[in-house]
Amino acid sequence: HPHVERLIGDFTNLVLLEVDTESAGTFAARAQNLQRRLWQDLEHRAYGGVRLLREVARHHGPERAAMPVVFTSVLGQDMPGGSPADPLPGLGHVVSAVSQTPQVTLDCQVVEVAGGLSVSWDAVEALFPEGVLDDAFSTYVSLVEELADGEGAWESECPVVTPAGHVAVVAGVNATERSLPVGLLHEPFFE
């Protein structure tokens, strides 16, 4: 269309990607496996993610058709240049942005802007305990920074450090040691 440069809209192609969180190995090895899986899944891009979710909902019910995490990437695309003060020349400053996609709990968006990386999360905050999203986002940003700084994080099996507050919660929940009653389990029943 002769006025394609004037269009603003959401021109999204959805690809569902299975992420194996159980495999062992370095972060780099797991990232390579995930990349291979993405290339395999892209071979089926003609059968889009929305169409697939509709079929899953039709056959197994809508609760099975939720894909709770979305990764939106514009990395590697030519974006307008600019400066940190004016990252999108001609469009003004980004003051606020939000994406709201049905059945999505968390949408992570990444884009290169003005020579830097912009990362934002849109999430359904009511689904998370207070502070969890803030801690998770801070941890994610720390991971990205560590990956950008050198090889150490890439060669680690788990380069993410769990926030101290969450370690304390897990320790409290797992502290199940109690003094045990004397006698056999069935004796109080008969008494």
N, CA and C atoms as an extended XYZ file, in Angstrom:
573
Properties=species:S:1:pos:R:3:atomname:S:1:resname:S:1:resid:I:1 pbc="F F F"
N         0.850       -1.180        0.000 N   HIS     1
C         0.000        0.000        0.000 CA  HIS     1
C         0.888        1.233        0.000 C   HIS     1
N         0.541        2.266       -0.762 N   PRO     2
C         1.426        3.427       -0.847 CA  PRO     2
C         1.616        4.185        0.477 C   PRO     2
N         0.707        3.993        1.420 N   HIS     3
C         0.806        4.717        2.695 CA  HIS     3
C         1.158        3.783        3.859 C   HIS     3
N         1.864        2.699        3.582 N   VAL     4
C         2.181        1.727        4.620 CA  VAL     4
C         2.984        2.357        5.757 C   VAL     4
N         3.818        3.370        5.442 N   GLU     5
C         4.610        4.020        6.499 CA  GLU     5
C         3.734        4.790        7.476 C   GLU     5
N         2.496        5.043        7.123 N   ARG     6
C         1.589        5.817        7.979 CA  ARG     6
C         0.727        4.920        8.876 C   ARG     6
N         0.842        3.625        8.704 N   LEU     7
C         0.008        2.705        9.474 CA  LEU     7
C         0.567        2.497       10.872 C   LEU     7
N        -0.324        2.471       11.830 N   ILE     8
C         0.021        2.102       13.201 CA  ILE     8
C        -0.949        1.004       13.593 C   ILE     8
N        -0.418       -0.094       14.082 N   GLY     9
C        -1.303       -1.179       14.462 CA  GLY     9
C        -0.517       -2.347       15.009 C   GLY     9
N        -1.222       -3.350       15.443 N   ASP    10
C        -0.612       -4.554       15.990 CA  ASP    10
C        -0.598       -5.606       14.893 C   ASP    10
N         0.553       -5.775       14.264 N   PHE    11
C         0.706       -6.743       13.194 CA  PHE    11
C         1.498       -7.917       13.752 C   PHE    11
N         0.803       -8.753       14.495 N   THR    12
C         1.431       -9.797       15.278 CA  THR    12
C         1.290      -11.152       14.600 C   THR    12
N         2.354      -11.930       14.661 N   ASN    13
C         2.318      -13.318       14.255 CA  ASN    13
C         2.642      -14.139       15.495 C   ASN    13
N         1.717      -14.929       15.953 N   LEU    14
C         1.903      -15.694       17.184 CA  LEU    14
C         2.416      -17.093       16.884 C   LEU    14
N         3.476      -17.468       17.582 N   VAL    15
C         4.037      -18.809       17.478 CA  VAL    15
C         4.105      -19.365       18.891 C   VAL    15
N         3.493      -20.517       19.099 N   LEU    16
C         3.562      -21.148       20.411 CA  LEU    16
C         4.889      -21.884       20.524 C   LEU    16
N         5.531      -21.747       21.667 N   LEU    17
C         6.851      -22.327       21.876 CA  LEU    17
C         6.862      -23.085       23.186 C   LEU    17
N         7.182      -24.369       23.127 N   GLU    18
C         7.330      -25.162       24.346 CA  GLU    18
C         8.688      -24.858       24.964 C   GLU    18
N         8.675      -24.518       26.250 N   VAL    19
C         9.908      -24.226       26.974 CA  VAL    19
C        10.133      -25.327       27.997 C   VAL    19
N        11.220      -26.075       27.815 N   ASP    20
C        11.572      -27.171       28.717 CA  ASP    20
C        12.342      -26.595       29.905 C   ASP    20
N        11.699      -26.549       31.054 N   THR    21
C        12.343      -25.994       32.252 CA  THR    21
C        13.038      -27.068       33.079 C   THR    21
N        12.985      -28.317       32.656 N   GLU    22
C        13.538      -29.417       33.434 CA  GLU    22
C        14.930      -29.861       32.981 C   GLU    22
N        15.322      -29.464       31.781 N   SER    23
C        16.599      -29.961       31.266 CA  SER    23
C        17.771      -29.353       32.028 C   SER    23
N        18.832      -30.145       32.122 N   ALA    24
C        20.043      -29.706       32.817 CA  ALA    24
C        20.993      -29.106       31.802 C   ALA    24
N        22.043      -28.503       32.306 N   GLY    25
C        23.064      -27.937       31.437 CA  GLY    25
C        23.266      -26.472       31.736 C   GLY    25
N        24.211      -25.887       31.037 N   THR    26
C        24.496      -24.468       31.237 CA  THR    26
C        23.364      -23.627       30.666 C   THR    26
N        23.338      -22.377       31.071 N   PHE    27
C        22.342      -21.453       30.531 CA  PHE    27
C        22.488      -21.378       29.012 C   PHE    27
N        23.721      -21.325       28.518 N   ALA    28
C        23.972      -21.244       27.076 CA  ALA    28
C        23.415      -22.473       26.359 C   ALA    28
N        23.632      -23.665       26.918 N   ALA    29
C        23.140      -24.892       26.289 CA  ALA    29
C        21.613      -24.913       26.260 C   ALA    29
N        20.991      -24.500       27.359 N   ARG    30
C        19.526      -24.463       27.390 CA  ARG    30
C        18.983      -23.424       26.416 C   ARG    30
N        19.677      -22.277       26.295 N   ALA    31
C        19.266      -21.250       25.333 CA  ALA    31
C        19.377      -21.779       23.901 C   ALA    31
N        20.441      -22.527       23.615 N   GLN    32
C        20.608      -23.103       22.280 CA  GLN    32
C        19.513      -24.126       21.982 C   GLN    32
N        19.168      -24.943       22.983 N   ASN    33
C        18.079      -25.913       22.803 CA  ASN    33
C        16.756      -25.205       22.539 C   ASN    33
N        16.519      -24.125       23.269 N   LEU    34
C        15.285      -23.362       23.085 CA  LEU    34
C        15.256      -22.719       21.692 C   LEU    34
N        16.391      -22.231       21.241 N   GLN    35
C        16.459      -21.643       19.908 CA  GLN    35
C        16.171      -22.693       18.837 C   GLN    35
N        16.747      -23.891       19.005 N   ARG    36
C        16.468      -24.970       18.050 CA  ARG    36
C        14.977      -25.296       18.035 C   ARG    36
N        14.373      -25.339       19.218 N   ARG    37
C        12.937      -25.629       19.314 CA  ARG    37
C        12.118      -24.541       18.615 C   ARG    37
N        12.532      -23.283       18.781 N   LEU    38
C        11.835      -22.179       18.114 CA  LEU    38
C        11.903      -22.333       16.605 C   LEU    38
N        13.079      -22.671       16.071 N   TRP    39
C        13.203      -22.844       14.623 CA  TRP    39
C        12.326      -24.002       14.141 C   TRP    39
N        12.240      -25.079       14.935 N   GLN    40
C        11.361      -26.196       14.571 CA  GLN    40
C         9.905      -25.737       14.564 C   GLN    40
N         9.511      -24.989       15.607 N   ASP    41
C         8.125      -24.536       15.698 CA  ASP    41
C         7.777      -23.534       14.609 C   ASP    41
N         8.759      -22.721       14.191 N   LEU    42
C         8.511      -21.754       13.117 CA  LEU    42
C         8.214      -22.434       11.782 C   LEU    42
N         8.620      -23.697       11.649 N   GLU    43
C         8.295      -24.443       10.431 CA  GLU    43
C         6.787      -24.626       10.283 C   GLU    43
N         6.057      -24.468       11.382 N   HIS    44
C         4.595      -24.654       11.373 CA  HIS    44
C         3.865      -23.322       11.506 C   HIS    44
N         4.510      -22.217       11.163 N   ARG    45
C         3.937      -20.892       11.381 CA  ARG    45
C         2.692      -20.626       10.534 C   ARG    45
N         2.471      -21.392        9.480 N   ALA    46
C         1.268      -21.204        8.676 CA  ALA    46
C         0.011      -21.557        9.472 C   ALA    46
N         0.171      -22.418       10.468 N   TYR    47
C        -0.934      -22.760       11.363 CA  TYR    47
C        -0.693      -21.944       12.628 C   TYR    47
N        -1.210      -20.727       12.677 N   GLY    48
C        -0.890      -19.754       13.711 CA  GLY    48
C        -1.304      -20.144       15.120 C   GLY    48
N        -0.726      -19.429       16.072 N   GLY    49
C        -0.978      -19.682       17.480 CA  GLY    49
C        -2.428      -19.477       17.876 C   GLY    49
N        -3.080      -18.436       17.348 N   VAL    50
C        -4.488      -18.189       17.676 CA  VAL    50
C        -5.348      -19.343       17.179 C   VAL    50
N        -5.088      -19.798       15.977 N   ARG    51
C        -5.847      -20.926       15.410 CA  ARG    51
C        -5.645      -22.184       16.261 C   ARG    51
N        -4.396      -22.420       16.679 N   LEU    52
C        -4.111      -23.582       17.507 CA  LEU    52
C        -4.832      -23.498       18.852 C   LEU    52
N        -4.812      -22.324       19.478 N   LEU    53
C        -5.497      -22.161       20.770 CA  LEU    53
C        -7.002      -22.382       20.632 C   LEU    53
N        -7.582      -21.941       19.532 N   ARG    54
C        -9.016      -22.176       19.299 CA  ARG    54
C        -9.312      -23.667       19.208 C   ARG    54
N        -8.439      -24.399       18.526 N   GLU    55
C        -8.629      -25.848       18.402 CA  GLU    55
C        -8.466      -26.546       19.750 C   GLU    55
N        -7.481      -26.128       20.528 N   VAL    56
C        -7.286      -26.707       21.867 CA  VAL    56
C        -8.517      -26.442       22.717 C   VAL    56
N        -9.042      -25.220       22.684 N   ALA    57
C       -10.236      -24.881       23.463 CA  ALA    57
C       -11.435      -25.702       23.013 C   ALA    57
N       -11.572      -25.897       21.721 N   ARG    58
C       -12.702      -26.668       21.193 CA  ARG    58
C       -12.641      -28.122       21.633 C   ARG    58
N       -11.448      -28.704       21.645 N   HIS    59
C       -11.304      -30.126       21.970 CA  HIS    59
C       -11.139      -30.404       23.456 C   HIS    59
N       -10.511      -29.490       24.188 N   HIS    60
C       -10.166      -29.773       25.584 CA  HIS    60
C       -10.716      -28.764       26.577 C   HIS    60
N       -11.438      -27.770       26.107 N   GLY    61
C       -11.993      -26.754       26.993 CA  GLY    61
C       -11.108      -25.518       27.058 C   GLY    61
N       -11.711      -24.371       27.346 N   PRO    62
C       -10.970      -23.107       27.319 CA  PRO    62
C        -9.860      -23.011       28.360 C   PRO    62
N       -10.012      -23.721       29.479 N   GLU    63
C        -8.972      -23.637       30.512 CA  GLU    63
C        -7.656      -24.244       30.057 C   GLU    63
N        -7.679      -25.149       29.105 N   ARG    64
C        -6.448      -25.760       28.580 CA  ARG    64
C        -5.843      -24.926       27.456 C   ARG    64
N        -6.534      -23.882       27.024 N   ALA    65
C        -6.075      -23.101       25.876 CA  ALA    65
C        -5.336      -21.830       26.287 C   ALA    65
N        -4.965      -21.726       27.528 N   ALA    66
C        -4.266      -20.529       27.989 CA  ALA    66
C        -2.768      -20.687       27.779 C   ALA    66
N        -2.168      -19.693       27.218 N   MET    67
C        -0.711      -19.615       27.096 CA  MET    67
C        -0.315      -18.420       27.960 C   MET    67
N         0.088      -18.677       29.198 N   PRO    68
C         0.176      -17.598       30.187 CA  PRO    68
C         1.329      -16.623       30.013 C   PRO    68
N         2.379      -16.997       29.304 N   VAL    69
C         3.526      -16.099       29.171 CA  VAL    69
C         3.775      -15.814       27.696 C   VAL    69
N         3.912      -14.540       27.376 N   VAL    70
C         4.181      -14.109       26.010 CA  VAL    70
C         5.495      -13.346       26.007 C   VAL    70
N         6.330      -13.638       25.029 N   PHE    71
C         7.579      -12.911       24.833 CA  PHE    71
C         7.448      -12.170       23.513 C   PHE    71
N         7.386      -10.860       23.584 N   THR    72
C         7.243      -10.016       22.411 CA  THR    72
C         8.590       -9.391       22.115 C   THR    72
N         9.144       -9.684       20.944 N   SER    73
C        10.480       -9.208       20.610 CA  SER    73
C        10.471       -8.460       19.294 C   SER    73
N        11.148       -7.321       19.304 N   VAL    74
C        11.394       -6.582       18.081 CA  VAL    74
C        12.909       -6.486       17.881 C   VAL    74
N        13.644       -7.370       18.561 N   LEU    75
C        15.099       -7.378       18.437 CA  LEU    75
C        15.487       -7.737       17.006 C   LEU    75
N        16.515       -7.083       16.514 N   GLY    76
C        16.991       -7.363       15.182 CA  GLY    76
C        16.228       -6.645       14.092 C   GLY    76
N        15.213       -5.874       14.446 N   GLN    77
C        14.450       -5.113       13.469 CA  GLN    77
C        14.972       -3.683       13.434 C   GLN    77
N        14.959       -3.071       12.274 N   ASP    78
C        15.368       -1.680       12.167 CA  ASP    78
C        14.312       -0.811       12.824 C   ASP    78
N        14.704       -0.181       13.912 N   MET    79
C        13.811        0.736       14.611 CA  MET    79
C        14.333        2.142       14.379 C   MET    79
N        13.470        3.132       14.503 N   PRO    80
C        13.943        4.499       14.314 CA  PRO    80
C        15.079        4.809       15.275 C   PRO    80
N        16.065        5.571       14.805 N   GLY    81
C        17.159        5.980       15.682 CA  GLY    81
C        16.679        7.041       16.643 C   GLY    81
N        17.583        7.682       17.294 N   GLY    82
C        17.195        8.727       18.218 CA  GLY    82
C        18.132        8.760       19.385 C   GLY    82
N        17.686        9.395       20.413 N   SER    83
C        18.475        9.509       21.630 CA  SER    83
C        17.620        9.022       22.782 C   SER    83
N        18.229        8.779       23.959 N   PRO    84
C        17.411        8.359       25.097 CA  PRO    84
C        16.293        9.352       25.427 C   PRO    84
N        16.525       10.642       25.143 N   ALA    85
C        15.491       11.640       25.419 CA  ALA    85
C        14.371       11.584       24.383 C   ALA    85
N        14.676       11.140       23.171 N   ASP    86
C        13.697       11.076       22.089 CA  ASP    86
C        13.898        9.768       21.327 C   ASP    86
N        13.532        8.626       21.942 N   PRO    87
C        13.854        7.326       21.352 CA  PRO    87
C        13.108        7.012       20.064 C   PRO    87
N        11.953        7.602       19.856 N   LEU    88
C        11.170        7.329       18.659 CA  LEU    88
C        10.908        8.638       17.920 C   LEU    88
N        11.877        9.109       17.135 N   PRO    89
C        11.733       10.396       16.457 CA  PRO    89
C        10.432       10.481       15.682 C   PRO    89
N         9.774       11.604       15.837 N   GLY    90
C         8.525       11.829       15.130 CA  GLY    90
C         7.312       11.286       15.847 C   GLY    90
N         7.527       10.428       16.816 N   LEU    91
C         6.390        9.865       17.548 CA  LEU    91
C         6.306       10.399       18.971 C   LEU    91
N         7.293       11.142       19.424 N   GLY    92
C         7.253       11.684       20.774 CA  GLY    92
C         7.828       10.726       21.782 C   GLY    92
N         7.606       11.031       23.046 N   HIS    93
C         8.133       10.234       24.152 CA  HIS    93
C         7.127        9.178       24.581 C   HIS    93
N         7.630        8.026       24.958 N   VAL    94
C         6.766        6.988       25.517 CA  VAL    94
C         6.514        7.358       26.973 C   VAL    94
N         5.270        7.608       27.303 N   VAL    95
C         4.893        7.972       28.670 CA  VAL    95
C         4.364        6.752       29.393 C   VAL    95
N         3.556        5.985       28.687 N   SER    96
C         2.961        4.797       29.277 CA  SER    96
C         2.574        3.863       28.137 C   SER    96
N         2.642        2.586       28.406 N   ALA    97
C         2.239        1.601       27.407 CA  ALA    97
C         1.704        0.388       28.135 C   ALA    97
N         0.777       -0.302       27.510 N   VAL    98
C         0.246       -1.518       28.104 CA  VAL    98
C        -0.259       -2.420       26.983 C   VAL    98
N        -0.067       -3.707       27.163 N   SER    99
C        -0.671       -4.662       26.243 CA  SER    99
C        -1.595       -5.535       27.079 C   SER    99
N        -2.744       -5.809       26.548 N   GLN   100
C        -3.714       -6.636       27.255 CA  GLN   100
C        -4.205       -7.703       26.298 C   GLN   100
N        -3.720       -8.921       26.503 N   THR   101
C        -4.073      -10.030       25.650 CA  THR   101
C        -4.830      -11.056       26.492 C   THR   101
N        -5.991      -11.499       26.028 N   PRO   102
C        -6.746      -12.492       26.807 CA  PRO   102
C        -5.908      -13.737       27.090 C   PRO   102
N        -6.084      -14.302       28.229 N   GLN   103
C        -5.421      -15.521       28.696 CA  GLN   103
C        -3.923      -15.348       28.905 C   GLN   103
N        -3.400      -14.136       28.880 N   VAL   104
C        -1.983      -13.911       29.098 CA  VAL   104
C        -1.775      -13.346       30.492 C   VAL   104
N        -0.944      -14.036       31.272 N   THR   105
C        -0.621      -13.615       32.622 CA  THR   105
C         0.525      -12.614       32.623 C   THR   105
N         1.515      -12.852       31.756 N   LEU   106
C         2.704      -12.008       31.707 CA  LEU   106
C         3.162      -11.851       30.267 C   LEU   106
N         3.351      -10.596       29.841 N   ASP   107
C         3.857      -10.300       28.508 CA  ASP   107
C         5.164       -9.545       28.675 C   ASP   107
N         6.268      -10.176       28.285 N   CYS   108
C         7.593       -9.556       28.338 CA  CYS   108
C         7.891       -8.999       26.953 C   CYS   108
N         8.196       -7.702       26.903 N   GLN   109
C         8.448       -7.039       25.625 CA  GLN   109
C         9.864       -6.489       25.606 C   GLN   109
N        10.592       -6.783       24.535 N   VAL   110
C        11.958       -6.281       24.393 CA  VAL   110
C        12.114       -5.620       23.033 C   VAL   110
N        12.841       -4.491       23.039 N   VAL   111
C        13.102       -3.753       21.815 CA  VAL   111
C        14.389       -2.955       22.000 C   VAL   111
N        15.151       -2.839       20.939 N   GLU   112
C        16.334       -1.978       20.971 CA  GLU   112
C        15.888       -0.565       20.633 C   GLU   112
N        16.231        0.382       21.499 N   VAL   113
C        15.862        1.779       21.295 CA  VAL   113
C        17.060        2.646       21.627 C   VAL   113
N        17.418        3.515       20.710 N   ALA   114
C        18.478        4.503       20.923 CA  ALA   114
C        19.759        3.858       21.441 C   ALA   114
N        20.136        2.705       20.888 N   GLY   115
C        21.377        2.044       21.260 CA  GLY   115
C        21.312        1.260       22.551 C   GLY   115
N        20.159        1.135       23.137 N   GLY   116
C        20.004        0.381       24.378 CA  GLY   116
C        18.883       -0.626       24.260 C   GLY   116
N        18.696       -1.403       25.302 N   LEU   117
C        17.646       -2.417       25.341 CA  LEU   117
C        16.532       -1.935       26.256 C   LEU   117
N        15.331       -1.918       25.745 N   SER   118
C        14.168       -1.558       26.549 CA  SER   118
C        13.399       -2.842       26.851 C   SER   118
N        13.175       -3.098       28.132 N   VAL   119
C        12.444       -4.281       28.575 CA  VAL   119
C        11.256       -3.814       29.401 C   VAL   119
N        10.090       -4.329       29.091 N   SER   120
C         8.920       -4.012       29.913 CA  SER   120
C         8.078       -5.258       30.094 C   SER   120
N         7.372       -5.291       31.196 N   TRP   121
C         6.455       -6.388       31.494 CA  TRP   121
C         5.062       -5.823       31.679 C   TRP   121
N         4.094       -6.472       31.065 N   ASP   122
C         2.687       -6.225       31.369 CA  ASP   122
C         2.183       -7.510       31.997 C   ASP   122
N         1.558       -7.390       33.169 N   ALA   123
C         1.123       -8.593       33.886 CA  ALA   123
C        -0.226       -8.359       34.543 C   ALA   123
N        -0.919       -9.442       34.810 N   VAL   124
C        -2.149       -9.397       35.584 CA  VAL   124
C        -1.723       -9.444       37.050 C   VAL   124
N        -1.577       -8.277       37.643 N   GLU   125
C        -0.991       -8.171       38.980 CA  GLU   125
C        -1.790       -8.915       40.044 C   GLU   125
N        -3.108       -9.020       39.873 N   ALA   126
C        -3.943       -9.677       40.869 CA  ALA   126
C        -3.642      -11.170       40.999 C   ALA   126
N        -2.962      -11.749       40.033 N   LEU   127
C        -2.649      -13.179       40.077 CA  LEU   127
C        -1.389      -13.486       40.875 C   LEU   127
N        -0.670      -12.464       41.311 N   PHE   128
C         0.602      -12.660       41.996 CA  PHE   128
C         0.555      -12.064       43.392 C   PHE   128
N         1.195      -12.720       44.361 N   PRO   129
C         1.301      -12.118       45.690 CA  PRO   129
C         2.082      -10.800       45.602 C   PRO   129
N         1.791       -9.910       46.515 N   GLU   130
C         2.430       -8.602       46.530 CA  GLU   130
C         3.957       -8.741       46.540 C   GLU   130
N         4.605       -7.993       45.683 N   GLY   131
C         6.060       -7.969       45.631 CA  GLY   131
C         6.686       -8.983       44.699 C   GLY   131
N         5.948      -10.014       44.307 N   VAL   132
C         6.519      -11.075       43.474 CA  VAL   132
C         6.919      -10.541       42.098 C   VAL   132
N         6.041       -9.776       41.463 N   LEU   133
C         6.368       -9.254       40.139 CA  LEU   133
C         7.553       -8.291       40.186 C   LEU   133
N         7.596       -7.430       41.198 N   ASP   134
C         8.720       -6.493       41.318 CA  ASP   134
C        10.035       -7.254       41.485 C   ASP   134
N        10.034       -8.257       42.360 N   ASP   135
C        11.246       -9.056       42.570 CA  ASP   135
C        11.623       -9.843       41.325 C   ASP   135
N        10.619      -10.408       40.644 N   ALA   136
C        10.894      -11.191       39.439 CA  ALA   136
C        11.456      -10.293       38.338 C   ALA   136
N        10.896       -9.107       38.177 N   PHE   137
C        11.393       -8.200       37.143 CA  PHE   137
C        12.819       -7.754       37.458 C   PHE   137
N        13.090       -7.421       38.718 N   SER   138
C        14.445       -7.023       39.117 CA  SER   138
C        15.438       -8.151       38.854 C   SER   138
N        15.033       -9.391       39.154 N   THR   139
C        15.890      -10.552       38.917 CA  THR   139
C        16.121      -10.744       37.423 C   THR   139
N        15.074      -10.561       36.624 N   TYR   140
C        15.188      -10.688       35.170 CA  TYR   140
C        16.165       -9.650       34.616 C   TYR   140
N        16.021       -8.411       35.052 N   VAL   141
C        16.924       -7.348       34.591 CA  VAL   141
C        18.361       -7.667       35.000 C   VAL   141
N        18.555       -8.152       36.227 N   SER   142
C        19.905       -8.528       36.676 CA  SER   142
C        20.477       -9.634       35.801 C   SER   142
N        19.659      -10.613       35.446 N   LEU   143
C        20.120      -11.697       34.585 CA  LEU   143
C        20.543      -11.163       33.216 C   LEU   143
N        19.716      -10.317       32.623 N   VAL   144
C        20.049       -9.752       31.309 CA  VAL   144
C        21.357       -8.973       31.386 C   VAL   144
N        21.539       -8.203       32.451 N   GLU   145
C        22.781       -7.434       32.618 CA  GLU   145
C        23.988       -8.362       32.773 C   GLU   145
N        23.830       -9.433       33.561 N   GLU   146
C        24.932      -10.396       33.726 CA  GLU   146
C        25.259      -11.092       32.413 C   GLU   146
N        24.252      -11.456       31.640 N   LEU   147
C        24.481      -12.101       30.347 CA  LEU   147
C        25.199      -11.148       29.391 C   LEU   147
N        24.890       -9.863       29.484 N   ALA   148
C        25.535       -8.877       28.614 CA  ALA   148
C        26.973       -8.600       29.031 C   ALA   148
N        27.288       -8.797       30.319 N   ASP   149
C        28.609       -8.442       30.835 CA  ASP   149
C        29.695       -9.473       30.555 C   ASP   149
N        29.347      -10.733       30.343 N   GLY   150
C        30.416      -11.691       30.114 CA  GLY   150
C        29.958      -13.125       30.067 C   GLY   150
N        30.958      -14.003       30.078 N   GLU   151
C        30.725      -15.435       29.897 CA  GLU   151
C        30.198      -16.143       31.141 C   GLU   151
N        30.471      -15.615       32.324 N   GLY   152
C        30.141      -16.324       33.560 CA  GLY   152
C        28.709      -16.796       33.644 C   GLY   152
N        27.769      -15.913       33.388 N   ALA   153
C        26.355      -16.273       33.485 CA  ALA   153
C        25.978      -17.304       32.422 C   ALA   153
N        26.552      -17.190       31.236 N   TRP   154
C        26.232      -18.120       30.156 CA  TRP   154
C        26.677      -19.539       30.488 C   TRP   154
N        27.770      -19.682       31.208 N   GLU   155
C        28.309      -21.001       31.517 CA  GLU   155
C        27.786      -21.555       32.838 C   GLU   155
N        26.995      -20.793       33.549 N   SER   156
C        26.409      -21.239       34.812 CA  SER   156
C        25.157      -22.068       34.538 C   SER   156
N        24.893      -23.039       35.412 N   GLU   157
C        23.640      -23.794       35.279 CA  GLU   157
C        22.454      -22.957       35.717 C   GLU   157
N        22.662      -22.133       36.727 N   CYS   158
C        21.569      -21.307       37.238 CA  CYS   158
C        22.107      -19.919       37.572 C   CYS   158
N        22.146      -19.024       36.573 N   PRO   159
C        22.715      -17.707       36.819 CA  PRO   159
C        21.788      -16.758       37.572 C   PRO   159
N        20.594      -17.203       37.911 N   VAL   160
C        19.628      -16.357       38.604 CA  VAL   160
C        19.766      -16.554       40.108 C   VAL   160
N        19.815      -15.459       40.834 N   VAL   161
C        19.865      -15.513       42.289 CA  VAL   161
C        18.459      -15.227       42.815 C   VAL   161
N        17.911      -16.173       43.566 N   THR   162
C        16.571      -16.003       44.122 CA  THR   162
C        16.588      -14.889       45.163 C   THR   162
N        15.638      -13.956       45.105 N   PRO   163
C        15.593      -12.880       46.091 CA  PRO   163
C        15.494      -13.428       47.517 C   PRO   163
N        16.185      -12.777       48.438 N   ALA   164
C        16.262      -13.245       49.826 CA  ALA   164
C        14.875      -13.407       50.457 C   ALA   164
N        13.959      -12.498       50.167 N   GLY   165
C        12.616      -12.605       50.728 CA  GLY   165
C        11.908      -13.888       50.325 C   GLY   165
N        12.121      -14.329       49.098 N   HIS   166
C        11.492      -15.564       48.622 CA  HIS   166
C        12.169      -16.794       49.211 C   HIS   166
N        13.476      -16.708       49.413 N   VAL   167
C        14.193      -17.813       50.066 CA  VAL   167
C        13.646      -17.998       51.477 C   VAL   167
N        13.393      -16.893       52.173 N   ALA   168
C        12.861      -16.967       53.536 CA  ALA   168
C        11.458      -17.571       53.553 C   ALA   168
N        10.617      -17.202       52.581 N   VAL   169
C         9.255      -17.758       52.514 CA  VAL   169
C         9.317      -19.264       52.294 C   VAL   169
N        10.150      -19.707       51.352 N   VAL   170
C        10.281      -21.141       51.064 CA  VAL   170
C        10.804      -21.879       52.295 C   VAL   170
N        11.793      -21.309       52.975 N   ALA   171
C        12.340      -21.946       54.178 CA  ALA   171
C        11.260      -22.075       55.245 C   ALA   171
N        10.444      -21.050       55.404 N   GLY   172
C         9.368      -21.106       56.394 CA  GLY   172
C         8.324      -22.162       56.069 C   GLY   172
N         7.958      -22.259       54.811 N   VAL   173
C         6.967      -23.252       54.390 CA  VAL   173
C         7.518      -24.662       54.558 C   VAL   173
N         8.802      -24.844       54.304 N   ASN   174
C         9.417      -26.164       54.396 CA  ASN   174
C         9.845      -26.532       55.807 C   ASN   174
N         9.735      -25.626       56.751 N   ALA   175
C        10.108      -25.927       58.131 CA  ALA   175
C         8.956      -26.702       58.786 C   ALA   175
N         8.938      -27.986       58.567 N   THR   176
C         7.844      -28.833       59.054 CA  THR   176
C         8.234      -29.670       60.256 C   THR   176
N         9.423      -29.440       60.795 N   GLU   177
C         9.872      -30.240       61.929 CA  GLU   177
C         9.081      -29.854       63.171 C   GLU   177
N         8.529      -30.853       63.803 N   ARG   178
C         7.735      -30.656       65.018 CA  ARG   178
C         8.060      -31.807       65.970 C   ARG   178
N         7.737      -31.620       67.221 N   SER   179
C         7.901      -32.743       68.151 CA  SER   179
C         6.770      -33.737       67.886 C   SER   179
N         7.124      -34.991       67.820 N   LEU   180
C         6.154      -36.025       67.493 CA  LEU   180
C         5.556      -36.602       68.769 C   LEU   180
N         4.276      -36.949       68.730 N   PRO   181
C         3.663      -37.561       69.914 CA  PRO   181
C         4.244      -38.953       70.175 C   PRO   181
N         4.205      -39.352       71.411 N   VAL   182
C         4.694      -40.673       71.796 CA  VAL   182
C         3.581      -41.684       71.521 C   VAL   182
N         3.935      -42.863       71.079 N   GLY   183
C         2.946      -43.909       70.854 CA  GLY   183
C         2.752      -44.171       69.375 C   GLY   183
N         1.812      -45.046       69.101 N   LEU   184
C         1.518      -45.431       67.734 CA  LEU   184
C         0.369      -44.583       67.188 C   LEU   184
N         0.286      -44.488       65.902 N   LEU   185
C        -0.683      -43.629       65.246 CA  LEU   185
C        -2.130      -43.997       65.593 C   LEU   185
N        -2.425      -45.271       65.753 N   HIS   186
C        -3.821      -45.688       65.969 CA  HIS   186
C        -4.224      -45.622       67.442 C   HIS   186
N        -3.281      -45.508       68.374 N   GLU   187
C        -3.628      -45.535       69.800 CA  GLU   187
C        -4.543      -44.377       70.229 C   GLU   187
N        -4.324      -43.143       69.812 N   PRO   188
C        -5.264      -42.079       70.205 CA  PRO   188
C        -6.668      -42.324       69.682 C   PRO   188
N        -6.782      -43.002       68.538 N   PHE   189
C        -8.114      -43.296       67.991 CA  PHE   189
C        -8.882      -44.202       68.949 C   PHE   189
N        -8.210      -45.243       69.441 N   PHE   190
C        -8.892      -46.171       70.336 CA  PHE   190
C        -9.153      -45.540       71.699 C   PHE   190
N        -8.265      -44.653       72.126 N   GLU   191
C        -8.490      -43.972       73.414 CA  GLU   191
C        -9.709      -43.091       73.335 C   GLU   191
